[in-house]
Amino acid sequence: MPNHYLQIFTRRNSALLLLLGFASGLPLALTSGTLQAWMAVENVDIKTIGFFSLVGQAYVFKFLWSPLMDRYTPPFLGRRRGWLLITQLLLIVGIAMMGFLQPSRDLTLLAALAVLIAFCSASQDIVFDAWKTDVLSAAERGNGAAISVLGYRLAMLVSGGLALWLADRYLGWQAIWWLMALMMVPGVIATLLAKEPDSSIDVPRNLEQAVVAPLRDFFNRNNAWLILSLIVLYKLGDAFAASLTTIFLIRGVGFDAGDVGLINKTLGLIATIVGALVGGVLMQRLSLFRALMLFGILQAVSNLGYWILSVTDKHLYSMAAAVTVENLCGGMGTAAFVALLMTLCNRSFSATQFALLSALSAVGRVYVGPVAGWFVDGWGWPTFYAFSVVAALPGLLLLAGCRSTLEYAQKHPDFPPRTAFPNAYRWALRSLVLGSLLLILWLIALALNASDLTVPDVIVSGLLKTAVSLMLAGIGAGTLLDFLAGRKLSFSAD
């Protein structure tokens, strides 16, 4: 491999991206699996442990407060680094304080600290995503995405599996929190050493502009709704295959849980990291569109490894091969996908737009689980994994339809505007916004149920169904309008 393809990984920004990616990923596993394991060891009630899983919703709804980080600038270090430092210092304090508590006696305070850590972690993600979007040039985004994914995944391994092992064997549960707080310090150093993005970029002058302008800027672009559908569907096939992988390997094929944990989690994580790095290197030669198309096809085809497992005799080498190939291709796709999100952001409000786009990209991953379980129950594992390949095709077709827009966006700082069907587009946007608001109400209803303030199940399920229906209707209508607008433009040109 030519040396100039590897030089990007030795540059100053690369080291900063690695450290900041590590600081971004470290709190995630702490407030999910590690905290739940601690409570399980302390014999906390299973319903209470389940309630703590709601803490992770901060990562889904971080777009709600992201405009604040576009609008306001701290009095030190600038708009991006200032917020990074604030969130990192709060995380260090919050994580360290967890080490002074015990789940058996300080459950309420533990819950409050977990919420604070998740909120600050999601806020750090907002600013880190905005910083790398603002700092990296178009040519550096693929590599930057790969390196930040590397740091993020390593941090999840440290704060997940390694933290549990150290707590159980050597340090105990309380000391492990102090160690994890200490491991946030390199991220603070990276923030202090980082370069603040160009100060000449126009920033929102008031909060209303910070909330409305990012939406207006994005949805007034040509093919905005096609791109929105692409974001939701690009990794859908990958999400389908991954949603039930552990259950498939244990129940569907019959592997031991220990073997599955070693190969699927450890080898899979290594393959994802390698895939992201390889994807970053390849993106120096490929355009964004070609990288997304190539890696998207590889993501789809790699799911056939699980199909082969489902129709052949079990063997550890077969499982290792299927897991490695699927995670390798998934890592390549993730690097290109993060580069896509960075390309789509206007630097004036990159925090808000990246948070919104990344939240939408999680829709398929979050809601595919129930559908996957129903599918396996009715059709079996071989058909399920064959269908996961088919599920990737709509995203690839949408990608082909967005080719000209993506190629333009990669070469220009602005985006071509659209002019057709303004009233119809307005109703599509209203449907999406209303669905998003109802989704927030559904989350509030879940929280009320968990705190013994009962909301009838019919209302909870109705909110979710209506919210998802309105969001899908809005995206579907907007996508159809983009298609019709493109046909109208082509007809006019002819």
mmCIF file of C-alpha atoms in Angstrom, residues 210-445:
data_model
loop_
_atom_site.group_PDB
_atom_site.id
_atom_site.type_symbol
_atom_site.label_atom_id
_atom_site.label_comp_id
_atom_site.label_asym_id
_atom_site.label_seq_id
_atom_site.Cartn_x
_atom_site.Cartn_y
_atom_site.Cartn_z
ATOM 1 C CA ALA A 210 -30.439 28.140 15.490
ATOM 2 C CA VAL A 211 -33.555 25.919 15.555
ATOM 3 C CA VAL A 212 -35.309 26.902 12.305
ATOM 4 C CA ALA A 213 -32.397 27.737 9.983
ATOM 5 C CA PRO A 214 -30.803 24.239 10.001
ATOM 6 C CA LEU A 215 -34.138 22.663 9.003
ATOM 7 C CA ARG A 216 -34.830 25.297 6.351
ATOM 8 C CA ASP A 217 -31.298 24.984 4.997
ATOM 9 C CA PHE A 218 -31.513 21.200 4.677
ATOM 10 C CA PHE A 219 -35.065 20.800 3.394
ATOM 11 C CA ASN A 220 -34.703 23.558 0.781
ATOM 12 C CA ARG A 221 -31.952 21.566 -0.945
ATOM 13 C CA ASN A 222 -32.458 19.634 -4.129
ATOM 14 C CA ASN A 223 -33.129 15.930 -3.393
ATOM 15 C CA ALA A 224 -33.172 16.563 0.395
ATOM 16 C CA TRP A 225 -35.889 13.963 0.977
ATOM 17 C CA LEU A 226 -34.201 11.372 -1.205
ATOM 18 C CA ILE A 227 -31.060 11.853 0.877
ATOM 19 C CA LEU A 228 -33.130 11.614 4.071
ATOM 20 C CA SER A 229 -34.552 8.276 2.922
ATOM 21 C CA LEU A 230 -31.034 7.174 1.996
ATOM 22 C CA ILE A 231 -29.830 7.947 5.530
ATOM 23 C CA VAL A 232 -32.630 5.847 7.041
ATOM 24 C CA LEU A 233 -32.262 2.907 4.652
ATOM 25 C CA TYR A 234 -28.545 2.731 3.753
ATOM 26 C CA LYS A 235 -27.605 0.397 6.625
ATOM 27 C CA LEU A 236 -31.018 -1.285 6.959
ATOM 28 C CA GLY A 237 -29.820 -4.661 5.649
ATOM 29 C CA ASP A 238 -26.826 -4.500 7.982
ATOM 30 C CA ALA A 239 -29.138 -3.628 10.903
ATOM 31 C CA PHE A 240 -31.431 -6.566 10.061
ATOM 32 C CA ALA A 241 -28.544 -9.027 10.063
ATOM 33 C CA ALA A 242 -27.028 -7.662 13.279
ATOM 34 C CA SER A 243 -30.274 -7.380 15.272
ATOM 35 C CA LEU A 244 -30.483 -11.102 16.129
ATOM 36 C CA THR A 245 -26.917 -12.293 15.505
ATOM 37 C CA THR A 246 -26.209 -13.484 19.051
ATOM 38 C CA ILE A 247 -29.539 -15.325 19.334
ATOM 39 C CA PHE A 248 -29.017 -16.883 15.900
ATOM 40 C CA LEU A 249 -25.535 -18.177 16.731
ATOM 41 C CA ILE A 250 -26.665 -19.656 20.080
ATOM 42 C CA ARG A 251 -30.213 -20.869 19.390
ATOM 43 C CA GLY A 252 -30.316 -21.051 15.610
ATOM 44 C CA VAL A 253 -26.982 -22.792 15.027
ATOM 45 C CA GLY A 254 -26.217 -24.175 18.495
ATOM 46 C CA PHE A 255 -22.844 -22.656 19.398
ATOM 47 C CA ASP A 256 -21.825 -22.308 23.059
ATOM 48 C CA ALA A 257 -22.397 -18.870 24.593
ATOM 49 C CA GLY A 258 -18.696 -18.598 25.489
ATOM 50 C CA ASP A 259 -17.596 -19.241 21.906
ATOM 51 C CA VAL A 260 -20.141 -16.758 20.605
ATOM 52 C CA GLY A 261 -18.969 -14.122 23.078
ATOM 53 C CA LEU A 262 -15.323 -14.615 22.141
ATOM 54 C CA ILE A 263 -15.804 -14.639 18.380
ATOM 55 C CA ASN A 264 -18.830 -12.382 17.841
ATOM 56 C CA LYS A 265 -17.824 -9.701 20.321
ATOM 57 C CA THR A 266 -14.018 -9.749 20.276
ATOM 58 C CA LEU A 267 -13.249 -10.851 16.721
ATOM 59 C CA GLY A 268 -16.253 -8.885 15.443
ATOM 60 C CA LEU A 269 -15.014 -5.699 17.137
ATOM 61 C CA ILE A 270 -11.517 -6.115 15.685
ATOM 62 C CA ALA A 271 -12.980 -6.723 12.216
ATOM 63 C CA THR A 272 -15.156 -3.584 12.513
ATOM 64 C CA ILE A 273 -12.120 -1.477 13.440
ATOM 65 C CA VAL A 274 -10.034 -2.911 10.597
ATOM 66 C CA GLY A 275 -12.939 -2.388 8.181
ATOM 67 C CA ALA A 276 -13.288 1.256 9.191
ATOM 68 C CA LEU A 277 -9.546 1.860 8.735
ATOM 69 C CA VAL A 278 -9.467 0.073 5.357
ATOM 70 C CA GLY A 279 -12.533 2.046 4.298
ATOM 71 C CA GLY A 280 -10.829 5.292 5.279
ATOM 72 C CA VAL A 281 -7.767 4.434 3.198
ATOM 73 C CA LEU A 282 -9.835 3.380 0.155
ATOM 74 C CA MET A 283 -11.868 6.602 0.313
ATOM 75 C CA GLN A 284 -8.724 8.538 -0.593
ATOM 76 C CA ARG A 285 -9.004 6.969 -4.063
ATOM 77 C CA LEU A 286 -12.783 6.758 -4.402
ATOM 78 C CA SER A 287 -15.391 9.485 -4.600
ATOM 79 C CA LEU A 288 -17.943 9.547 -1.786
ATOM 80 C CA PHE A 289 -20.639 8.111 -4.055
ATOM 81 C CA ARG A 290 -18.448 5.241 -5.275
ATOM 82 C CA ALA A 291 -17.295 4.416 -1.758
ATOM 83 C CA LEU A 292 -20.884 4.340 -0.478
ATOM 84 C CA MET A 293 -21.979 2.155 -3.390
ATOM 85 C CA LEU A 294 -19.058 -0.280 -3.164
ATOM 86 C CA PHE A 295 -19.211 -0.619 0.624
ATOM 87 C CA GLY A 296 -23.020 -0.819 0.522
ATOM 88 C CA ILE A 297 -22.869 -3.751 -1.906
ATOM 89 C CA LEU A 298 -20.241 -5.456 0.263
ATOM 90 C CA GLN A 299 -22.435 -4.925 3.358
ATOM 91 C CA ALA A 300 -25.356 -6.599 1.611
ATOM 92 C CA VAL A 301 -23.387 -9.540 0.206
ATOM 93 C CA SER A 302 -21.595 -10.169 3.519
ATOM 94 C CA ASN A 303 -24.929 -11.134 5.124
ATOM 95 C CA LEU A 304 -24.858 -14.277 3.006
ATOM 96 C CA GLY A 305 -22.229 -15.626 5.417
ATOM 97 C CA TYR A 306 -24.936 -16.004 8.055
ATOM 98 C CA TRP A 307 -27.238 -17.590 5.484
ATOM 99 C CA ILE A 308 -24.536 -20.174 4.755
ATOM 100 C CA LEU A 309 -24.231 -20.830 8.513
ATOM 101 C CA SER A 310 -27.987 -21.412 8.718
ATOM 102 C CA VAL A 311 -28.007 -24.105 6.009
ATOM 103 C CA THR A 312 -24.733 -25.938 6.777
ATOM 104 C CA ASP A 313 -23.332 -27.893 9.709
ATOM 105 C CA LYS A 314 -21.962 -25.762 12.534
ATOM 106 C CA HIS A 315 -18.232 -25.188 12.773
ATOM 107 C CA LEU A 316 -16.260 -22.563 14.690
ATOM 108 C CA TYR A 317 -14.227 -21.643 11.616
ATOM 109 C CA SER A 318 -17.420 -21.011 9.643
ATOM 110 C CA MET A 319 -18.765 -18.769 12.391
ATOM 111 C CA ALA A 320 -15.457 -16.889 12.634
ATOM 112 C CA ALA A 321 -15.408 -16.351 8.862
ATOM 113 C CA ALA A 322 -19.024 -15.129 8.724
ATOM 114 C CA VAL A 323 -18.591 -12.766 11.688
ATOM 115 C CA THR A 324 -15.296 -11.394 10.373
ATOM 116 C CA VAL A 325 -16.539 -10.707 6.845
ATOM 117 C CA GLU A 326 -19.819 -9.141 8.008
ATOM 118 C CA ASN A 327 -18.158 -6.849 10.545
ATOM 119 C CA LEU A 328 -15.309 -5.965 8.170
ATOM 120 C CA CYS A 329 -17.749 -4.828 5.480
ATOM 121 C CA GLY A 330 -19.964 -3.140 8.076
ATOM 122 C CA GLY A 331 -16.977 -1.151 9.345
ATOM 123 C CA MET A 332 -16.174 0.025 5.813
ATOM 124 C CA GLY A 333 -19.781 1.082 5.334
ATOM 125 C CA THR A 334 -19.785 2.948 8.643
ATOM 126 C CA ALA A 335 -16.690 4.975 7.667
ATOM 127 C CA ALA A 336 -18.292 6.034 4.394
ATOM 128 C CA PHE A 337 -21.633 6.721 6.069
ATOM 129 C CA VAL A 338 -20.110 9.035 8.714
ATOM 130 C CA ALA A 339 -18.272 10.843 5.903
ATOM 131 C CA LEU A 340 -21.641 11.252 4.151
ATOM 132 C CA LEU A 341 -23.203 12.841 7.249
ATOM 133 C CA MET A 342 -20.278 15.271 7.520
ATOM 134 C CA THR A 343 -20.612 16.195 3.843
ATOM 135 C CA LEU A 344 -24.321 16.978 4.257
ATOM 136 C CA CYS A 345 -23.801 19.440 7.132
ATOM 137 C CA ASN A 346 -23.670 23.209 6.719
ATOM 138 C CA ARG A 347 -20.799 24.403 8.917
ATOM 139 C CA SER A 348 -22.873 27.288 10.286
ATOM 140 C CA PHE A 349 -25.005 24.794 12.227
ATOM 141 C CA SER A 350 -23.203 21.460 11.859
ATOM 142 C CA ALA A 351 -23.992 20.485 15.476
ATOM 143 C CA THR A 352 -27.756 20.581 14.879
ATOM 144 C CA GLN A 353 -27.741 19.021 11.430
ATOM 145 C CA PHE A 354 -25.346 16.178 12.315
ATOM 146 C CA ALA A 355 -27.378 15.390 15.452
ATOM 147 C CA LEU A 356 -30.612 15.299 13.437
ATOM 148 C CA LEU A 357 -29.172 13.178 10.645
ATOM 149 C CA SER A 358 -27.486 10.719 13.012
ATOM 150 C CA ALA A 359 -30.743 10.386 14.994
ATOM 151 C CA LEU A 360 -32.622 9.538 11.791
ATOM 152 C CA SER A 361 -29.939 7.026 10.825
ATOM 153 C CA ALA A 362 -30.670 5.183 14.094
ATOM 154 C CA VAL A 363 -34.378 4.713 13.272
ATOM 155 C CA GLY A 364 -33.816 1.531 11.264
ATOM 156 C CA ARG A 365 -31.422 0.079 13.838
ATOM 157 C CA VAL A 366 -33.735 0.806 16.797
ATOM 158 C CA TYR A 367 -37.038 -0.355 15.333
ATOM 159 C CA VAL A 368 -35.908 -3.290 13.192
ATOM 160 C CA GLY A 369 -35.671 -5.668 16.191
ATOM 161 C CA PRO A 370 -39.400 -6.457 16.650
ATOM 162 C CA VAL A 371 -39.857 -6.921 12.891
ATOM 163 C CA ALA A 372 -36.827 -9.221 12.750
ATOM 164 C CA GLY A 373 -38.149 -11.398 15.576
ATOM 165 C CA TRP A 374 -41.536 -11.709 13.896
ATOM 166 C CA PHE A 375 -39.880 -12.561 10.568
ATOM 167 C CA VAL A 376 -37.713 -15.343 12.043
ATOM 168 C CA ASP A 377 -40.688 -16.812 13.909
ATOM 169 C CA GLY A 378 -42.729 -17.015 10.716
ATOM 170 C CA TRP A 379 -40.138 -17.828 8.051
ATOM 171 C CA GLY A 380 -37.027 -19.238 9.730
ATOM 172 C CA TRP A 381 -33.372 -18.232 9.811
ATOM 173 C CA PRO A 382 -32.326 -19.010 6.192
ATOM 174 C CA THR A 383 -35.133 -16.887 4.738
ATOM 175 C CA PHE A 384 -34.422 -14.125 7.267
ATOM 176 C CA TYR A 385 -30.772 -13.764 6.264
ATOM 177 C CA ALA A 386 -31.616 -14.012 2.570
ATOM 178 C CA PHE A 387 -34.126 -11.209 3.111
ATOM 179 C CA SER A 388 -31.479 -9.111 4.919
ATOM 180 C CA VAL A 389 -29.616 -8.951 1.589
ATOM 181 C CA VAL A 390 -32.790 -7.819 -0.190
ATOM 182 C CA ALA A 391 -33.424 -5.217 2.559
ATOM 183 C CA ALA A 392 -30.189 -3.460 1.556
ATOM 184 C CA LEU A 393 -31.335 -2.903 -2.038
ATOM 185 C CA PRO A 394 -33.701 0.097 -1.482
ATOM 186 C CA GLY A 395 -30.841 2.037 0.106
ATOM 187 C CA LEU A 396 -28.576 1.279 -2.858
ATOM 188 C CA LEU A 397 -31.285 2.342 -5.332
ATOM 189 C CA LEU A 398 -31.764 5.617 -3.440
ATOM 190 C CA LEU A 399 -27.997 6.101 -3.448
ATOM 191 C CA ALA A 400 -27.965 5.758 -7.235
ATOM 192 C CA GLY A 401 -30.712 8.397 -7.432
ATOM 193 C CA CYS A 402 -28.667 10.788 -5.275
ATOM 194 C CA ARG A 403 -25.428 10.447 -7.274
ATOM 195 C CA SER A 404 -25.419 13.897 -8.886
ATOM 196 C CA THR A 405 -26.342 15.607 -5.600
ATOM 197 C CA LEU A 406 -23.601 13.828 -3.643
ATOM 198 C CA GLU A 407 -20.962 14.514 -6.289
ATOM 199 C CA TYR A 408 -21.929 18.192 -6.284
ATOM 200 C CA ALA A 409 -21.893 18.376 -2.464
ATOM 201 C CA GLN A 410 -18.421 16.835 -2.282
ATOM 202 C CA LYS A 411 -16.970 19.483 -4.598
ATOM 203 C CA HIS A 412 -18.864 22.611 -3.470
ATOM 204 C CA PRO A 413 -19.447 24.286 -0.081
ATOM 205 C CA ASP A 414 -23.106 24.986 -0.894
ATOM 206 C CA PHE A 415 -26.000 22.815 -2.060
ATOM 207 C CA PRO A 416 -28.247 23.255 -5.133
ATOM 208 C CA PRO A 417 -31.694 24.597 -4.083
ATOM 209 C CA ARG A 418 -35.036 23.194 -5.161
ATOM 210 C CA THR A 419 -37.960 25.255 -6.473
ATOM 211 C CA ALA A 420 -40.751 22.803 -7.403
ATOM 212 C CA PHE A 421 -43.871 21.907 -5.359
ATOM 213 C CA PRO A 422 -43.261 24.270 -2.378
ATOM 214 C CA ASN A 423 -46.674 23.701 -0.730
ATOM 215 C CA ALA A 424 -46.532 19.915 -1.034
ATOM 216 C CA TYR A 425 -43.014 19.867 0.427
ATOM 217 C CA ARG A 426 -44.262 21.999 3.318
ATOM 218 C CA TRP A 427 -46.911 19.419 4.238
ATOM 219 C CA ALA A 428 -44.364 16.590 4.054
ATOM 220 C CA LEU A 429 -42.119 18.475 6.483
ATOM 221 C CA ARG A 430 -45.041 19.136 8.842
ATOM 222 C CA SER A 431 -45.836 15.420 8.907
ATOM 223 C CA LEU A 432 -42.228 14.599 9.809
ATOM 224 C CA VAL A 433 -42.079 17.240 12.551
ATOM 225 C CA LEU A 434 -45.432 16.192 14.046
ATOM 226 C CA GLY A 435 -44.327 12.553 14.070
ATOM 227 C CA SER A 436 -41.113 13.532 15.843
ATOM 228 C CA LEU A 437 -43.070 15.436 18.509
ATOM 229 C CA LEU A 438 -45.357 12.457 19.098
ATOM 230 C CA LEU A 439 -42.290 10.234 19.418
ATOM 231 C CA ILE A 440 -41.062 12.510 22.218
ATOM 232 C CA LEU A 441 -44.479 12.224 23.932
ATOM 233 C CA TRP A 442 -44.209 8.431 23.644
ATOM 234 C CA LEU A 443 -40.843 8.546 25.417
ATOM 235 C CA ILE A 444 -42.342 10.712 28.183
ATOM 236 C CA ALA A 445 -45.187 8.197 28.558
#
